[in-house]
Amino acid sequence: MAAPPLKGIRVVELARILAGPWAGQLLADLGADVIKVENPDGGDDTRRWGPPFVTAEDGTNLSAAYYHATNRGKRSIALDFAQEGDRTALLELIASADVLIENFKLGGLKKYGLDYESLKALNPRLVYCSITGFGQDGPYAPRAGYDFIIQGMSGLMSITGPAGGEPQKVGVAVSDIFTGLYAVIAIQAALRHAESTGEGQFIDMALFDAQISVLANQNLNYLVSGNAPTRMGNAHPNICPYEVFEVADGHFVLAVGNDAQFARFCRVIGAEHLAGDADFSTNAARVANRERLRGEITPKLKTFPRDALLEKLDAAGVPASPINTIEEMFADPQTVARGMRIELDDGHGNTLPSVRAPMRLSATPLSYTRPSPRLGEHTQEILRELEERKS
C-alpha cells in the first residue's frame, strides 16, 4: 500500500479554535507532517472549551472534547514567538515548511516578522494560508470573525429556522468548517503550483466568503427571481414534498426528488389519486400547491408507525429516513460498516475516540496514526530535528 498522498509535506499551524485547525487536521489525515505551534501558557483555547473533557487512565485532564475534534494527527510544539529565542526557532521551522496556516487578526503577525512578505524572503516556496473573518480587504477586514456572526451576516440564518419564527444558527460551526475545507483545496492547488514553479503564494480565506459561497441554490434562487428566500422550517424551496412529517410515533424525513418517486409514495400511503391530480403531478405544481398537498398527506402519514412506513418507502424506492440523535447515528449499521468511529492510541496508555475523514482513496489511504497532541508534547523532538537539519 502506498504512503498517504501528502507524505513529505510539512505544515506549520499557527491557528486556534476551529477553521484553521480543521484544515490542519485534514492535511494531517492526508499524510502531511502538521506541527501545531501553541503558546506555552495554555495552548489552543479549545483545550479548555468543556465539559466534556478527555481523561487519561491516570486521571490526567487531556483537554476538552472540542479540542480533540479538530487536532488529530498533529505534533505540538510550545513556543512563545513574542520571545526572541522561540521566534528564532519558529523561523527555522518555517524555513523547512511547505505550508503555513494562520488565523490571527488582520496584520497581527507582522510585528513578529511572521507575515507573508517577510516569510517569502525566508522561504520562497512557502504556501501561506491566512484565515480571517472577512478577508484581507473590504470595510470589515479589521473585524474579528466568529462563526455565529458569520452565519448571521451571510444570510444563512435568514433561511434557517421555522417559518415566521426566530432565525436559527446551524447546530455546528459550519462557517468555520466550510472555510477549513476550502482552505485545504486552495492549499493543495498552491502546492501543485509550487511544485511546478518553485514559487509559493498567499491564500486569503475569509469565513464570510466561504459561507456566502455555500448558500448554493438559495443564492441563485434570489439572483434569478429577485426574491430573497425566507425561513421555511424543514421544507425545501425548490422541491416538494421534501421535509419533516409527523407519523403515529414521532417524525421522519421524506425526500421525494422526482415525479416517479411521488407516484410511488402516493401508492404506499394509499393516495394514488394525488399522483394524477394536475396540481400535484409535477414538481413545479407541487411546489406551487405545497400547502394543499400537505393537507392531503399529513393525516394519512399520521396513521403509520415510523419504522413500518420507512420499510415500505424503502421497498418502493422512495427516499426517507429516521431523524437520528448523534447516539443513534453512531449505532446505525451504516455508520458502523463505514468505520466512521475510530480509536487512536496516544502512546501513553490511553485510547482516544475520533471520527475519520470521509475520503477513501484506494491507492493512497489516509493516515490515522496519532490522536490530538498534548500541549508541547513534541517540542524537544521537533527542536532536535531542526538541529539535525542544520548539521
Coordinates of C-alpha atoms in Angstrom, one line a residue:
M1 CA 0.0 0.0 0.0
A2 CA 1.4 3.4 -1.0
A3 CA 2.1 6.2 1.5
P4 CA -0.6 8.8 2.2
P5 CA -0.9 11.3 -0.6
L6 CA 0.7 14.3 1.3
K7 CA 3.5 12.4 3.0
G8 CA 6.6 14.6 2.9
I9 CA 4.7 17.8 3.1
R10 CA 5.4 19.9 6.3
V11 CA 2.7 22.2 7.6
V12 CA 3.2 24.8 10.3
E13 CA -0.1 25.6 12.0
L14 CA -0.3 29.0 13.8
A15 CA -4.0 28.6 14.2
R16 CA -6.5 28.1 17.0
I17 CA -10.2 27.3 17.6
L18 CA -11.7 25.6 14.5
A19 CA -11.3 26.8 10.9
G20 CA -7.5 26.7 10.8
P21 CA -7.1 23.6 12.9
W22 CA -9.8 21.9 10.8
A23 CA -7.7 22.5 7.7
G24 CA -4.6 21.3 9.6
Q25 CA -6.3 18.1 10.8
L26 CA -7.4 17.2 7.3
L27 CA -3.9 17.8 5.9
A28 CA -2.6 15.5 8.7
D29 CA -5.1 12.8 7.7
L30 CA -3.8 13.1 4.2
G31 CA -0.3 12.4 5.4
A32 CA 1.3 15.8 6.0
D33 CA 3.5 16.4 9.0
V34 CA 1.4 19.1 10.7
I35 CA 3.2 20.9 13.5
K36 CA 0.8 22.9 15.8
V37 CA 2.6 25.8 17.3
E38 CA 1.0 26.7 20.7
N39 CA 1.7 29.3 23.3
P40 CA 3.2 27.5 26.4
D41 CA 0.7 29.4 28.5
G42 CA -2.4 27.2 28.0
G43 CA -2.1 26.5 24.2
D44 CA -5.2 26.4 22.0
D45 CA -8.2 28.0 23.7
T46 CA -10.3 24.9 22.8
R47 CA -8.3 22.8 25.2
R48 CA -10.5 24.5 27.9
W49 CA -13.8 24.5 26.0
G50 CA -15.5 21.9 28.1
P51 CA -17.0 19.9 29.6
P52 CA -16.8 17.2 28.5
F53 CA -13.1 16.7 28.9
V54 CA -11.0 13.7 27.9
T55 CA -9.5 12.0 30.9
A56 CA -6.4 9.7 30.8
E57 CA -6.3 6.4 32.6
D58 CA -4.3 8.1 35.4
G59 CA -6.9 10.8 35.8
T60 CA -4.9 13.5 33.9
N61 CA -7.1 16.0 32.0
L62 CA -6.2 15.6 28.3
S63 CA -8.1 18.7 27.2
A64 CA -11.7 19.2 26.1
A65 CA -13.5 17.0 23.6
Y66 CA -13.8 20.1 21.4
Y67 CA -10.0 20.3 21.0
H68 CA -9.8 16.6 20.1
A69 CA -12.4 17.1 17.4
T70 CA -10.1 19.2 15.3
N71 CA -6.4 18.4 16.2
R72 CA -6.0 14.7 15.4
G73 CA -2.7 13.6 13.8
K74 CA -0.6 16.7 14.6
R75 CA 2.6 17.3 16.6
S76 CA 2.6 20.1 19.2
I77 CA 5.5 22.5 19.8
A78 CA 5.2 25.0 22.6
L79 CA 6.7 28.3 21.6
D80 CA 6.1 31.9 22.6
F81 CA 7.1 33.8 19.5
A82 CA 6.9 37.1 21.4
Q83 CA 10.3 35.9 22.9
E84 CA 13.3 36.2 20.6
G85 CA 14.7 32.7 21.2
D86 CA 11.3 31.0 20.5
R87 CA 10.7 33.2 17.5
T88 CA 14.1 32.2 16.1
A89 CA 13.2 28.5 16.5
L90 CA 9.8 29.2 14.8
L91 CA 11.5 30.9 11.8
E92 CA 13.8 27.9 11.4
L93 CA 10.8 25.6 11.4
I94 CA 9.0 27.8 8.8
A95 CA 12.1 27.7 6.6
S96 CA 11.7 23.9 6.4
A97 CA 8.0 24.0 5.8
D98 CA 5.8 23.8 2.7
V99 CA 2.7 25.4 4.2
L100 CA 1.8 27.8 6.9
I101 CA -1.7 28.2 8.2
E102 CA -2.6 31.2 10.5
N103 CA -5.8 32.8 11.7
F104 CA -4.6 35.9 13.5
K105 CA -6.4 39.2 13.1
L106 CA -5.5 41.2 10.1
G107 CA -1.9 42.2 10.3
G108 CA -1.5 40.6 13.7
L109 CA 1.7 38.6 12.8
K110 CA 3.5 41.4 11.0
K111 CA 5.1 42.8 14.2
Y112 CA 6.8 39.5 14.7
G113 CA 8.1 39.2 11.2
L114 CA 5.6 36.3 10.5
D115 CA 3.6 38.0 7.8
Y116 CA 3.8 36.6 4.3
E117 CA 6.0 39.2 2.8
S118 CA 8.6 38.7 5.5
L119 CA 8.5 34.9 5.3
K120 CA 8.5 34.8 1.5
A121 CA 12.1 36.1 1.6
L122 CA 13.0 33.3 4.0
N123 CA 11.2 30.5 2.1
P124 CA 10.1 31.4 -1.4
R125 CA 8.3 28.1 -1.9
L126 CA 6.0 28.7 1.2
V127 CA 2.3 28.4 0.7
Y128 CA 0.9 30.9 3.3
C129 CA -2.8 30.4 4.1
S130 CA -4.4 33.2 6.2
I131 CA -7.9 32.6 7.6
T132 CA -9.8 35.6 8.9
G133 CA -13.4 36.5 9.4
F134 CA -13.7 38.9 6.4
G135 CA -10.5 38.6 4.4
Q136 CA -7.6 41.0 3.7
D137 CA -9.6 43.9 2.3
G138 CA -13.0 45.5 2.4
P139 CA -14.6 47.6 5.1
Y140 CA -14.9 44.7 7.6
A141 CA -11.4 43.3 7.1
P142 CA -10.2 44.5 10.6
R143 CA -13.1 42.8 12.4
A144 CA -12.7 39.6 14.3
G145 CA -14.5 36.6 12.7
Y146 CA -16.8 34.4 14.8
D147 CA -18.8 31.6 13.2
F148 CA -22.1 32.7 14.8
I149 CA -21.6 36.3 13.5
I150 CA -20.8 35.0 10.0
Q151 CA -23.9 32.7 10.0
G152 CA -25.9 35.8 10.8
M153 CA -24.3 38.2 8.3
S154 CA -24.0 35.7 5.4
G155 CA -27.7 35.1 5.0
L156 CA -27.6 31.6 6.4
M157 CA -29.7 32.3 9.5
S158 CA -32.3 34.1 7.4
I159 CA -33.2 30.8 5.7
T160 CA -32.7 28.6 8.8
G161 CA -35.5 28.0 11.4
P162 CA -39.3 27.8 11.4
A163 CA -41.3 29.9 9.0
G164 CA -42.2 33.2 10.7
G165 CA -40.1 32.2 13.7
E166 CA -36.7 33.3 15.1
P167 CA -33.7 33.0 12.8
Q168 CA -31.6 30.0 13.8
K169 CA -27.9 29.1 13.5
V170 CA -26.9 25.7 12.4
G171 CA -26.1 23.3 15.3
V172 CA -22.4 23.1 14.4
A173 CA -20.0 25.8 13.4
V174 CA -20.4 25.3 9.6
S175 CA -18.9 28.6 8.6
D176 CA -15.6 27.6 10.3
I177 CA -15.7 24.1 8.9
F178 CA -16.5 25.1 5.3
T179 CA -13.7 27.6 5.4
G180 CA -11.3 24.9 6.7
L181 CA -12.3 22.6 3.8
Y182 CA -12.0 25.3 1.2
A183 CA -8.6 26.2 2.7
V184 CA -7.4 22.6 2.1
I185 CA -8.5 22.7 -1.5
A186 CA -6.7 26.0 -2.0
I187 CA -3.5 24.8 -0.2
Q188 CA -3.4 21.7 -2.4
A189 CA -3.7 23.8 -5.6
A190 CA -1.0 26.1 -4.4
L191 CA 1.3 23.2 -3.6
R192 CA 0.8 22.0 -7.1
H193 CA 1.8 25.5 -8.4
A194 CA 4.9 25.5 -6.1
E195 CA 6.0 22.1 -7.3
S196 CA 5.9 23.2 -10.9
T197 CA 7.3 26.8 -10.5
G198 CA 9.2 26.8 -7.2
E199 CA 7.1 29.7 -6.0
G200 CA 4.7 29.8 -3.1
Q201 CA 1.8 32.2 -2.7
F202 CA -0.6 33.8 -0.3
I203 CA -4.0 32.4 0.2
D204 CA -6.7 34.8 1.5
M205 CA -9.5 32.8 3.1
A206 CA -12.5 34.5 4.7
L207 CA -15.3 32.9 6.7
F208 CA -17.7 35.4 5.2
D209 CA -16.8 34.5 1.7
A210 CA -16.9 30.7 2.3
Q211 CA -20.4 30.9 4.0
I212 CA -21.8 33.0 1.2
S213 CA -20.4 30.6 -1.4
V214 CA -22.1 27.6 0.1
L215 CA -25.6 29.0 0.1
A216 CA -25.7 27.4 -3.4
N217 CA -29.2 27.2 -4.8
Q218 CA -30.5 29.7 -2.4
N219 CA -28.1 32.3 -3.8
L220 CA -29.3 31.6 -7.3
N221 CA -33.0 31.5 -6.3
Y222 CA -32.5 35.1 -5.3
L223 CA -30.3 36.2 -8.2
V224 CA -32.7 34.7 -10.8
S225 CA -36.0 35.7 -9.2
G226 CA -35.1 38.9 -7.3
N227 CA -36.9 37.5 -4.2
A228 CA -34.9 36.8 -1.1
P229 CA -35.5 33.3 0.3
T230 CA -37.1 33.1 3.7
R231 CA -37.2 30.6 6.5
M232 CA -39.3 27.6 5.7
G233 CA -38.6 25.3 8.6
N234 CA -37.7 21.9 7.2
A235 CA -39.4 22.5 3.8
H236 CA -37.3 22.8 0.6
P237 CA -37.8 25.9 -1.5
N238 CA -37.5 24.1 -4.8
I239 CA -38.8 20.5 -4.2
C240 CA -42.0 19.1 -2.7
P241 CA -42.7 17.1 -0.7
Y242 CA -39.2 17.3 0.8
E243 CA -39.4 17.9 4.6
V244 CA -40.2 16.5 8.0
F245 CA -43.6 14.9 8.6
E246 CA -45.3 13.6 11.7
V247 CA -46.2 9.9 12.0
A248 CA -48.0 7.9 14.7
D249 CA -45.0 7.6 16.9
G250 CA -42.8 10.6 16.0
H251 CA -41.4 12.2 12.9
F252 CA -39.4 11.2 9.8
V253 CA -37.8 12.8 6.8
L254 CA -39.4 12.5 3.4
A255 CA -37.3 13.5 0.4
V256 CA -39.3 13.0 -2.8
G257 CA -37.0 14.1 -5.6
N258 CA -39.0 13.5 -8.8
D259 CA -42.4 12.7 -10.2
A260 CA -41.9 8.9 -10.3
Q261 CA -40.9 8.9 -6.7
F262 CA -44.0 10.9 -5.9
A263 CA -46.3 8.4 -7.6
R264 CA -44.7 5.5 -5.7
F265 CA -45.1 7.5 -2.4
C266 CA -48.8 8.0 -3.1
R267 CA -49.3 4.3 -3.6
V268 CA -47.5 3.5 -0.3
I269 CA -49.8 5.8 1.7
G270 CA -53.0 4.8 -0.2
A271 CA -53.4 8.1 -2.0
E272 CA -52.9 7.1 -5.7
H273 CA -55.3 9.7 -6.9
L274 CA -52.9 12.5 -5.8
A275 CA -50.3 11.5 -8.4
G276 CA -52.8 12.1 -11.2
D277 CA -54.0 15.4 -9.9
A278 CA -52.8 18.3 -12.1
D279 CA -52.0 20.3 -9.0
F280 CA -49.5 17.6 -7.9
S281 CA -48.4 15.7 -11.0
T282 CA -45.2 17.7 -11.5
N283 CA -42.7 19.0 -9.0
A284 CA -43.4 22.6 -10.1
A285 CA -47.1 22.1 -9.5
R286 CA -46.4 20.5 -6.1
V287 CA -44.2 23.5 -5.1
A288 CA -46.9 25.9 -6.1
N289 CA -49.5 24.0 -4.2
R290 CA -47.4 22.7 -1.3
E291 CA -49.9 23.7 1.5
R292 CA -52.8 21.9 -0.1
L293 CA -50.6 18.9 -0.7
R294 CA -49.5 18.9 3.0
G295 CA -53.1 19.0 4.0
E296 CA -53.8 15.9 1.9
I297 CA -50.9 13.7 3.0
T298 CA -50.3 14.8 6.6
P299 CA -53.4 13.0 8.0
K300 CA -52.5 9.8 6.2
L301 CA -48.9 9.8 7.4
K302 CA -50.1 10.1 11.0
T303 CA -51.7 6.7 10.8
F304 CA -48.4 4.9 10.1
P305 CA -45.8 3.9 12.7
R306 CA -42.5 5.3 11.7
D307 CA -40.4 2.2 11.2
A308 CA -43.2 0.3 9.3
L309 CA -43.6 3.3 7.0
L310 CA -39.9 3.6 6.4
E311 CA -39.7 0.0 5.5
K312 CA -42.5 0.4 2.9
L313 CA -41.0 3.5 1.4
D314 CA -37.5 1.9 1.2
A315 CA -39.1 -1.1 -0.6
A316 CA -40.8 1.3 -3.0
G317 CA -37.6 3.3 -3.7
V318 CA -38.9 6.5 -2.1
P319 CA -36.1 8.4 -0.2
A320 CA -37.0 8.7 3.5
S321 CA -35.2 8.4 6.8
P322 CA -35.4 8.5 10.6
I323 CA -34.2 11.6 12.4
N324 CA -31.3 10.1 14.5
T325 CA -29.7 11.5 17.6
I326 CA -25.9 11.5 17.4
E327 CA -26.0 8.5 19.7
E328 CA -28.3 6.7 17.2
M329 CA -26.2 7.8 14.3
F330 CA -23.1 6.2 15.8
A331 CA -25.1 3.0 16.4
D332 CA -26.5 3.0 12.9
P333 CA -25.3 -0.1 10.9
Q334 CA -24.2 2.0 8.0
T335 CA -22.0 4.2 10.3
V336 CA -20.5 1.0 11.8
A337 CA -20.0 -0.6 8.4
R338 CA -18.2 2.5 7.1
G339 CA -15.9 2.6 10.2
M340 CA -16.6 6.3 10.9
R341 CA -15.7 6.0 14.6
I342 CA -12.0 5.2 15.1
E343 CA -9.9 4.6 18.2
L344 CA -6.4 6.1 18.5
D345 CA -3.6 5.0 20.8
D346 CA -1.9 8.1 22.3
G347 CA 1.3 6.2 23.1
H348 CA 0.8 6.9 26.8
G349 CA -1.5 4.0 27.6
N350 CA -4.8 5.7 26.5
T351 CA -7.2 5.1 23.7
L352 CA -9.0 8.2 22.4
P353 CA -12.1 8.2 20.2
S354 CA -12.2 10.1 17.0
V355 CA -14.1 10.3 13.7
R356 CA -12.3 9.5 10.5
A357 CA -12.4 11.9 7.5
P358 CA -15.0 10.9 4.8
M359 CA -12.4 10.4 2.0
R360 CA -11.4 6.9 1.0
L361 CA -8.6 6.7 -1.5
S362 CA -7.9 3.2 -2.9
A363 CA -4.2 3.6 -3.6
T364 CA -3.1 6.2 -1.1
P365 CA -5.3 5.8 2.0
L366 CA -5.4 8.4 4.7
S367 CA -3.3 8.2 7.8
Y368 CA -4.7 7.9 11.4
T369 CA -1.6 7.3 13.4
R370 CA -2.0 9.6 16.4
P371 CA -4.7 11.4 18.3
S372 CA -4.5 15.1 19.2
P373 CA -1.2 16.0 20.9
R374 CA -0.7 17.1 24.4
L375 CA 0.5 20.7 24.8
G376 CA 4.1 20.9 23.8
E377 CA 4.3 17.1 23.6
H378 CA 6.7 17.1 20.6
T379 CA 8.7 20.3 21.4
Q380 CA 12.0 18.6 22.1
E381 CA 11.6 16.2 19.2
I382 CA 11.0 19.0 16.7
L383 CA 13.8 21.2 18.0
R384 CA 16.1 18.2 17.8
E385 CA 15.1 17.7 14.1
L386 CA 15.9 21.4 13.4
E387 CA 19.4 21.0 14.9
E388 CA 20.0 17.9 12.9
R389 CA 18.9 19.8 9.8
K390 CA 21.5 22.5 10.4
S391 CA 24.3 20.0 10.9

